mmCIF file of C-alpha atoms in Angstrom:
data_model
loop_
_atom_site.group_PDB
_atom_site.id
_atom_site.type_symbol
_atom_site.label_atom_id
_atom_site.label_comp_id
_atom_site.label_asym_id
_atom_site.label_seq_id
_atom_site.Cartn_x
_atom_site.Cartn_y
_atom_site.Cartn_z
ATOM 1 C CA MET A 168 -16.816 42.299 -36.461
ATOM 2 C CA LYS A 169 -14.102 39.768 -35.668
ATOM 3 C CA VAL A 170 -10.766 41.018 -34.346
ATOM 4 C CA ASN A 171 -7.599 38.895 -34.339
ATOM 5 C CA ILE A 172 -6.078 38.437 -30.868
ATOM 6 C CA ARG A 173 -2.539 38.895 -32.183
ATOM 7 C CA ASN A 174 -3.548 42.263 -33.647
ATOM 8 C CA LEU A 175 -4.972 43.323 -30.302
ATOM 9 C CA GLU A 176 -1.752 42.278 -28.524
ATOM 10 C CA ALA A 177 0.239 44.448 -30.948
ATOM 11 C CA PHE A 178 -2.119 47.373 -30.294
ATOM 12 C CA ARG A 179 -1.900 46.986 -26.497
ATOM 13 C CA GLU A 180 1.881 46.762 -26.383
ATOM 14 C CA THR A 181 2.248 49.757 -28.680
ATOM 15 C CA MET A 182 -0.045 51.770 -26.417
ATOM 16 C CA ARG A 183 1.876 50.615 -23.339
ATOM 17 C CA THR A 184 5.381 51.229 -24.690
ATOM 18 C CA GLY A 185 4.690 54.256 -26.901
ATOM 19 C CA SER A 186 6.457 52.899 -29.987
ATOM 20 C CA ALA A 187 6.234 50.083 -32.513
ATOM 21 C CA THR A 188 9.912 49.256 -31.996
ATOM 22 C CA ALA A 189 9.512 48.738 -28.237
ATOM 23 C CA ALA A 190 6.305 46.767 -28.797
ATOM 24 C CA ALA A 191 8.122 44.518 -31.262
ATOM 25 C CA ARG A 192 10.832 43.802 -28.701
ATOM 26 C CA LYS A 193 8.191 43.027 -26.079
ATOM 27 C CA LEU A 194 6.375 40.559 -28.330
ATOM 28 C CA GLY A 195 9.552 39.077 -29.792
ATOM 29 C CA ILE A 196 8.791 40.012 -33.399
ATOM 30 C CA SER A 197 10.138 42.519 -35.949
ATOM 31 C CA GLN A 198 9.131 46.162 -36.224
ATOM 32 C CA PRO A 199 7.642 45.644 -39.730
ATOM 33 C CA ALA A 200 5.548 42.804 -38.299
ATOM 34 C CA ILE A 201 4.165 45.153 -35.631
ATOM 35 C CA SER A 202 3.311 47.736 -38.295
ATOM 36 C CA ARG A 203 1.511 45.066 -40.304
ATOM 37 C CA LEU A 204 -0.479 43.882 -37.256
ATOM 38 C CA LEU A 205 -1.487 47.473 -36.393
ATOM 39 C CA ALA A 206 -2.659 48.081 -39.950
ATOM 40 C CA GLN A 207 -4.734 44.925 -39.803
ATOM 41 C CA CYS A 208 -6.176 45.995 -36.440
ATOM 42 C CA GLU A 209 -7.250 49.369 -37.880
ATOM 43 C CA GLU A 210 -8.871 47.614 -40.803
ATOM 44 C CA GLN A 211 -10.754 45.263 -38.498
ATOM 45 C CA VAL A 212 -12.021 47.892 -36.048
ATOM 46 C CA GLY A 213 -12.933 50.301 -38.862
ATOM 47 C CA PHE A 214 -11.164 53.460 -37.648
ATOM 48 C CA ASP A 215 -7.677 54.907 -37.211
ATOM 49 C CA ILE A 216 -5.991 54.039 -33.928
ATOM 50 C CA PHE A 217 -2.704 55.889 -34.504
ATOM 51 C CA HIS A 218 -1.580 59.040 -36.296
ATOM 52 C CA ARG A 219 1.924 58.974 -37.783
ATOM 53 C CA GLU A 220 3.957 62.113 -37.049
ATOM 54 C CA ASN A 221 7.672 62.305 -37.826
ATOM 55 C CA GLY A 222 7.998 58.522 -37.486
ATOM 56 C CA ARG A 223 6.094 58.464 -34.191
ATOM 57 C CA LEU A 224 2.761 56.768 -33.455
ATOM 58 C CA ILE A 225 0.282 59.081 -31.748
ATOM 59 C CA PRO A 226 -2.851 57.338 -30.347
ATOM 60 C CA THR A 227 -6.172 58.727 -31.526
ATOM 61 C CA PRO A 228 -8.895 59.557 -28.972
ATOM 62 C CA GLU A 229 -10.709 56.418 -30.164
ATOM 63 C CA ALA A 230 -7.603 54.340 -29.419
ATOM 64 C CA ALA A 231 -7.583 55.568 -25.820
ATOM 65 C CA ILE A 232 -11.197 54.443 -25.426
ATOM 66 C CA LEU A 233 -10.477 51.085 -27.088
ATOM 67 C CA PHE A 234 -7.336 50.411 -25.041
ATOM 68 C CA GLU A 235 -9.103 49.823 -21.717
ATOM 69 C CA ALA A 236 -11.491 47.281 -23.248
ATOM 70 C CA VAL A 237 -8.669 45.505 -25.084
ATOM 71 C CA ASP A 238 -6.512 45.400 -21.951
ATOM 72 C CA ASN A 239 -9.348 43.906 -19.882
ATOM 73 C CA ALA A 240 -10.142 41.354 -22.574
ATOM 74 C CA LEU A 241 -6.549 40.194 -22.972
ATOM 75 C CA ASN A 242 -6.079 40.032 -19.196
ATOM 76 C CA GLY A 243 -9.195 37.853 -19.062
ATOM 77 C CA LEU A 244 -7.775 35.525 -21.700
ATOM 78 C CA SER A 245 -4.535 35.368 -19.754
ATOM 79 C CA ARG A 246 -6.454 34.352 -16.631
ATOM 80 C CA VAL A 247 -8.263 31.649 -18.604
ATOM 81 C CA ALA A 248 -4.944 30.309 -19.895
ATOM 82 C CA GLN A 249 -3.482 30.337 -16.376
ATOM 83 C CA MET A 250 -6.572 28.581 -15.021
ATOM 84 C CA ALA A 251 -6.286 25.886 -17.695
ATOM 85 C CA GLU A 252 -2.587 25.411 -16.893
ATOM 86 C CA ASN A 253 -3.341 25.141 -13.165
ATOM 87 C CA ILE A 254 -6.052 22.560 -13.776
ATOM 88 C CA SER A 255 -3.775 20.557 -16.060
ATOM 89 C CA ALA A 256 -0.962 20.600 -13.493
ATOM 90 C CA PHE A 257 -3.402 19.936 -10.590
ATOM 91 C CA ARG A 258 -2.436 23.202 -8.913
ATOM 92 C CA ILE A 259 -6.167 23.588 -8.472
ATOM 93 C CA GLY A 260 -8.966 21.044 -8.689
ATOM 94 C CA GLU A 261 -11.382 18.995 -6.648
ATOM 95 C CA LEU A 262 -11.441 15.309 -5.740
ATOM 96 C CA ARG A 263 -14.523 13.691 -4.194
ATOM 97 C CA ILE A 264 -14.160 10.213 -2.677
ATOM 98 C CA VAL A 265 -16.532 7.856 -0.881
ATOM 99 C CA ALA A 266 -15.314 4.705 0.891
ATOM 100 C CA PRO A 267 -15.984 2.333 3.826
ATOM 101 C CA PRO A 268 -15.290 3.936 7.235
ATOM 102 C CA SER A 269 -12.472 1.522 8.121
ATOM 103 C CA LEU A 270 -10.728 2.247 4.820
ATOM 104 C CA VAL A 271 -11.133 6.000 5.277
ATOM 105 C CA GLU A 272 -9.578 5.819 8.743
ATOM 106 C CA GLY A 273 -6.671 3.610 7.650
ATOM 107 C CA PRO A 274 -4.763 3.034 4.409
ATOM 108 C CA LEU A 275 -6.886 5.356 2.264
ATOM 109 C CA ALA A 276 -6.181 8.224 4.654
ATOM 110 C CA ARG A 277 -2.454 7.705 4.145
ATOM 111 C CA ALA A 278 -2.858 7.599 0.356
ATOM 112 C CA ILE A 279 -4.885 10.814 0.400
ATOM 113 C CA ALA A 280 -2.345 12.560 2.633
ATOM 114 C CA SER A 281 0.568 11.677 0.351
ATOM 115 C CA PHE A 282 -1.460 12.705 -2.725
ATOM 116 C CA MET A 283 -2.245 16.082 -1.163
ATOM 117 C CA GLY A 284 1.444 16.497 -0.430
ATOM 118 C CA LEU A 285 2.104 16.163 -4.164
ATOM 119 C CA TYR A 286 -0.836 18.378 -5.175
ATOM 120 C CA PRO A 287 -1.378 20.821 -2.287
ATOM 121 C CA GLU A 288 -3.913 22.982 -4.144
ATOM 122 C CA VAL A 289 -6.315 20.119 -4.881
ATOM 123 C CA ARG A 290 -9.324 20.218 -2.577
ATOM 124 C CA VAL A 291 -10.369 16.766 -1.343
ATOM 125 C CA THR A 292 -13.743 15.705 0.044
ATOM 126 C CA ILE A 293 -13.996 12.209 1.537
ATOM 127 C CA ASP A 294 -17.138 10.669 2.964
ATOM 128 C CA PRO A 295 -17.315 7.305 4.807
ATOM 129 C CA ARG A 296 -20.491 5.512 3.678
ATOM 130 C CA ASP A 297 -21.956 2.040 3.423
ATOM 131 C CA LEU A 298 -21.871 0.351 0.007
ATOM 132 C CA ASP A 299 -25.518 0.898 -0.939
ATOM 133 C CA THR A 300 -25.360 4.615 -0.195
ATOM 134 C CA ALA A 301 -22.010 4.948 -1.941
ATOM 135 C CA ARG A 302 -23.378 3.401 -5.120
ATOM 136 C CA GLU A 303 -26.139 5.972 -5.342
ATOM 137 C CA LEU A 304 -23.736 8.845 -4.636
ATOM 138 C CA VAL A 305 -21.346 7.782 -7.397
ATOM 139 C CA VAL A 306 -24.119 7.039 -9.914
ATOM 140 C CA GLY A 307 -25.571 10.476 -9.155
ATOM 141 C CA ARG A 308 -22.096 12.012 -9.671
ATOM 142 C CA SER A 309 -22.040 13.522 -6.188
ATOM 143 C CA PHE A 310 -18.659 11.761 -5.841
ATOM 144 C CA ASP A 311 -15.980 10.946 -8.412
ATOM 145 C CA LEU A 312 -14.651 7.694 -6.962
ATOM 146 C CA GLY A 313 -15.603 4.964 -4.536
ATOM 147 C CA PHE A 314 -13.421 2.219 -3.039
ATOM 148 C CA TYR A 315 -15.375 -0.981 -2.541
ATOM 149 C CA PRO A 316 -15.429 -4.650 -3.536
ATOM 150 C CA PRO A 317 -16.191 -4.925 -7.267
ATOM 151 C CA GLY A 318 -19.698 -5.891 -8.272
ATOM 152 C CA VAL A 319 -22.446 -5.321 -10.794
ATOM 153 C CA HIS A 320 -24.719 -2.311 -10.480
ATOM 154 C CA PRO A 321 -26.567 -0.234 -13.097
ATOM 155 C CA GLY A 322 -24.673 2.897 -14.039
ATOM 156 C CA LEU A 323 -21.380 1.827 -12.413
ATOM 157 C CA LYS A 324 -18.092 0.420 -13.605
ATOM 158 C CA TYR A 325 -15.208 -0.975 -11.556
ATOM 159 C CA GLU A 326 -11.446 -1.065 -11.956
ATOM 160 C CA LYS A 327 -9.625 -3.470 -9.651
ATOM 161 C CA LEU A 328 -7.071 -1.953 -7.283
ATOM 162 C CA ILE A 329 -5.895 -4.623 -4.843
ATOM 163 C CA THR A 330 -6.567 -8.084 -3.390
ATOM 164 C CA THR A 331 -5.866 -8.603 0.312
ATOM 165 C CA GLU A 332 -5.997 -11.494 2.776
ATOM 166 C CA THR A 333 -8.135 -12.287 5.797
ATOM 167 C CA VAL A 334 -6.210 -12.074 9.072
ATOM 168 C CA CYS A 335 -6.601 -12.612 12.787
ATOM 169 C CA VAL A 336 -6.009 -9.612 15.023
ATOM 170 C CA LEU A 337 -5.138 -10.532 18.601
ATOM 171 C CA PRO A 338 -3.393 -9.053 21.645
ATOM 172 C CA GLN A 339 0.394 -9.029 21.347
ATOM 173 C CA ASP A 340 0.791 -11.337 24.345
ATOM 174 C CA HIS A 341 -1.761 -13.911 23.170
ATOM 175 C CA PRO A 342 -0.402 -17.510 22.986
ATOM 176 C CA LEU A 343 -1.583 -17.858 19.358
ATOM 177 C CA THR A 344 0.921 -15.231 18.254
ATOM 178 C CA ALA A 345 3.436 -18.100 18.272
ATOM 179 C CA LEU A 346 1.764 -19.369 15.086
ATOM 180 C CA GLU A 347 2.556 -17.970 11.638
ATOM 181 C CA THR A 348 -0.954 -18.777 10.405
ATOM 182 C CA ILE A 349 -4.121 -19.440 12.356
ATOM 183 C CA ARG A 350 -6.789 -21.955 11.331
ATOM 184 C CA PRO A 351 -10.299 -22.592 12.674
ATOM 185 C CA GLN A 352 -8.943 -25.573 14.673
ATOM 186 C CA ASP A 353 -6.604 -23.172 16.497
ATOM 187 C CA LEU A 354 -9.552 -20.962 17.414
ATOM 188 C CA LYS A 355 -11.650 -23.658 19.050
ATOM 189 C CA GLY A 356 -12.992 -22.262 22.308
ATOM 190 C CA GLN A 357 -11.449 -18.837 21.676
ATOM 191 C CA PRO A 358 -13.717 -15.761 21.981
ATOM 192 C CA LEU A 359 -14.068 -14.099 18.592
ATOM 193 C CA VAL A 360 -14.909 -10.633 17.295
ATOM 194 C CA LEU A 361 -16.565 -10.846 13.876
ATOM 195 C CA THR A 362 -17.824 -8.200 11.461
ATOM 196 C CA GLY A 363 -20.519 -7.851 8.844
ATOM 197 C CA LYS A 364 -23.077 -10.493 9.721
ATOM 198 C CA GLY A 365 -24.803 -11.588 6.518
ATOM 199 C CA ARG A 366 -22.090 -10.185 4.241
ATOM 200 C CA TYR A 367 -20.300 -12.460 1.814
ATOM 201 C CA SER A 368 -16.924 -12.284 3.605
ATOM 202 C CA ARG A 369 -18.593 -13.233 6.906
ATOM 203 C CA VAL A 370 -20.318 -16.188 5.205
ATOM 204 C CA LEU A 371 -16.933 -17.420 3.957
ATOM 205 C CA VAL A 372 -15.470 -17.238 7.474
ATOM 206 C CA GLU A 373 -18.403 -19.215 8.880
ATOM 207 C CA GLU A 374 -18.055 -21.811 6.114
ATOM 208 C CA ALA A 375 -14.375 -22.255 6.986
ATOM 209 C CA PHE A 376 -15.347 -23.087 10.579
ATOM 210 C CA GLN A 377 -18.062 -25.463 9.396
ATOM 211 C CA ARG A 378 -15.650 -27.378 7.176
ATOM 212 C CA ALA A 379 -13.261 -27.716 10.116
ATOM 213 C CA ASN A 380 -16.111 -28.901 12.389
ATOM 214 C CA VAL A 381 -15.353 -26.064 14.792
ATOM 215 C CA TYR A 382 -18.080 -23.982 16.403
ATOM 216 C CA PRO A 383 -17.083 -20.267 16.362
ATOM 217 C CA GLU A 384 -17.408 -18.709 19.813
ATOM 218 C CA VAL A 385 -18.580 -15.262 18.713
ATOM 219 C CA ARG A 386 -18.375 -12.974 21.723
ATOM 220 C CA LEU A 387 -18.894 -9.670 19.962
ATOM 221 C CA GLU A 388 -20.187 -8.532 16.572
ATOM 222 C CA THR A 389 -19.541 -5.152 15.005
ATOM 223 C CA HIS A 390 -19.823 -3.536 11.604
ATOM 224 C CA THR A 391 -16.471 -1.799 11.247
ATOM 225 C CA ILE A 392 -13.018 -3.313 11.085
ATOM 226 C CA GLY A 393 -11.611 -0.455 13.144
ATOM 227 C CA SER A 394 -13.857 -1.214 16.077
ATOM 228 C CA ALA A 395 -13.160 -4.954 15.755
ATOM 229 C CA CYS A 396 -9.418 -4.298 16.014
ATOM 230 C CA ILE A 397 -9.880 -2.028 19.028
ATOM 231 C CA PHE A 398 -11.943 -4.682 20.820
ATOM 232 C CA ALA A 399 -9.233 -7.227 20.015
ATOM 233 C CA SER A 400 -6.595 -4.927 21.544
ATOM 234 C CA LEU A 401 -8.748 -4.722 24.695
ATOM 235 C CA GLY A 402 -8.777 -8.503 25.014
ATOM 236 C CA ILE A 403 -12.461 -9.004 24.166
ATOM 237 C CA GLY A 404 -11.649 -11.585 21.528
ATOM 238 C CA ILE A 405 -9.715 -12.426 18.373
ATOM 239 C CA ALA A 406 -10.910 -10.396 15.401
ATOM 240 C CA ILE A 407 -11.078 -12.017 11.958
ATOM 241 C CA VAL A 408 -10.934 -9.170 9.480
ATOM 242 C CA ASN A 409 -9.600 -7.764 6.222
ATOM 243 C CA GLU A 410 -5.814 -7.315 6.284
ATOM 244 C CA LEU A 411 -5.869 -4.018 4.346
ATOM 245 C CA MET A 412 -7.549 -2.153 7.184
ATOM 246 C CA ALA A 413 -6.129 -4.225 10.042
ATOM 247 C CA THR A 414 -2.526 -3.181 9.324
ATOM 248 C CA SER A 415 -3.390 0.336 10.512
ATOM 249 C CA TYR A 416 -3.634 -1.051 14.068
ATOM 250 C CA VAL A 417 -0.207 -2.697 14.211
ATOM 251 C CA GLY A 418 1.662 -1.086 17.085
ATOM 252 C CA HIS A 419 -1.542 -0.458 19.043
ATOM 253 C CA GLY A 420 -1.201 -3.485 21.270
ATOM 254 C CA VAL A 421 -2.172 -6.063 18.652
ATOM 255 C CA ALA A 422 -0.474 -8.660 16.487
ATOM 256 C CA ILE A 423 -1.661 -9.826 13.072
ATOM 257 C CA ARG A 424 -1.506 -13.397 11.767
ATOM 258 C CA ARG A 425 -2.782 -14.805 8.467
ATOM 259 C CA PHE A 426 -6.022 -16.777 8.613
ATOM 260 C CA ARG A 427 -6.316 -20.030 6.699
ATOM 261 C CA PRO A 428 -8.025 -21.248 4.587
ATOM 262 C CA ARG A 429 -7.356 -18.208 2.451
ATOM 263 C CA ILE A 430 -10.276 -15.785 2.110
ATOM 264 C CA PRO A 431 -9.367 -12.961 -0.295
ATOM 265 C CA HIS A 432 -10.875 -9.490 -0.396
ATOM 266 C CA ASP A 433 -10.940 -7.537 -3.653
ATOM 267 C CA TYR A 434 -11.093 -3.758 -3.753
ATOM 268 C CA ALA A 435 -11.738 -1.657 -6.828
ATOM 269 C CA PHE A 436 -12.268 1.914 -7.926
ATOM 270 C CA MET A 437 -15.995 2.467 -8.376
ATOM 271 C CA MET A 438 -16.952 5.059 -11.008
ATOM 272 C CA ALA A 439 -20.006 6.282 -12.874
ATOM 273 C CA GLU A 440 -20.312 4.549 -16.220
ATOM 274 C CA ASN A 441 -19.862 6.600 -19.425
ATOM 275 C CA VAL A 442 -18.787 9.678 -17.468
ATOM 276 C CA PRO A 443 -15.267 11.101 -17.980
ATOM 277 C CA LEU A 444 -13.261 11.311 -14.763
ATOM 278 C CA PRO A 445 -11.797 14.659 -13.673
ATOM 279 C CA LYS A 446 -8.033 14.879 -14.110
ATOM 280 C CA ALA A 447 -7.554 14.993 -10.338
ATOM 281 C CA ALA A 448 -9.420 11.681 -9.982
ATOM 282 C CA GLN A 449 -7.320 10.104 -12.738
ATOM 283 C CA ALA A 450 -4.147 11.241 -10.986
ATOM 284 C CA PHE A 451 -5.380 9.908 -7.650
ATOM 285 C CA MET A 452 -6.127 6.505 -9.162
ATOM 286 C CA ALA A 453 -2.573 6.326 -10.499
ATOM 287 C CA HIS A 454 -1.246 7.415 -7.106
ATOM 288 C CA CYS A 455 -3.242 4.682 -5.338
ATOM 289 C CA ARG A 456 -1.885 1.988 -7.660
ATOM 290 C CA THR A 457 1.584 2.992 -6.522
ATOM 291 C CA SER A 458 0.619 3.366 -2.844
ATOM 292 C CA PHE A 459 -1.220 0.032 -2.619
ATOM 293 C CA GLY A 460 0.964 -1.840 -5.106
#
């Protein structure tokens, strides 16, 4: 047996209000339309649900039994509709992000905070991980999005977000802050703090020194940009790092100057290939384009 939802709504409102006229007003239709829907409902369920006495509708005992089930069913449908509306409007939802630690602690944190201000009911999980681990987490769909340099990896696709510069981070009172840009020749004999030994960006920095015939005086090596900037603020050396993360440390006793020759850093959204993104992830991507644009 298949029962029309509109017929059930007419039945429920008639039971609630006690008359077809009041039910019609409640549903925004005419009284003859209510009578037609009730007749159809009786035909579909296979028994009388109302007796007609002097123009009044008197529920049958069977109608009283049916009413509770109909009311629960329609309330359930209403909850489903409300849930769908909440998901569509991001009043509820989940966003799972994986990114490099320095990005999580800097500009990405600000983007997430402003996004959560717009969508306060969206639950966000963010995990700082190295690139290799992040790839496996996104491919395995443990996370919706990653933020890393674009590349080629089975099961992943990338969508470029931003390109940033390489900069020098140095104490605010350092003599080299007088320069607008800093070149390897300017860093001759200066203690340096470098990151990511063996990574492509580090190779490019070393090549820039080689072309300038300058030996880099590496005093300290670390694997996060945040720690490199902190060591620079403590006077350990001049950090040569990605500008995107370094800007988070402006005002913490350091100055930032562009490094030349130019060494760009590309960042992209990293997603599982052939897997539709949740609406919350789509909205966050759009938000990031505005935040980082």
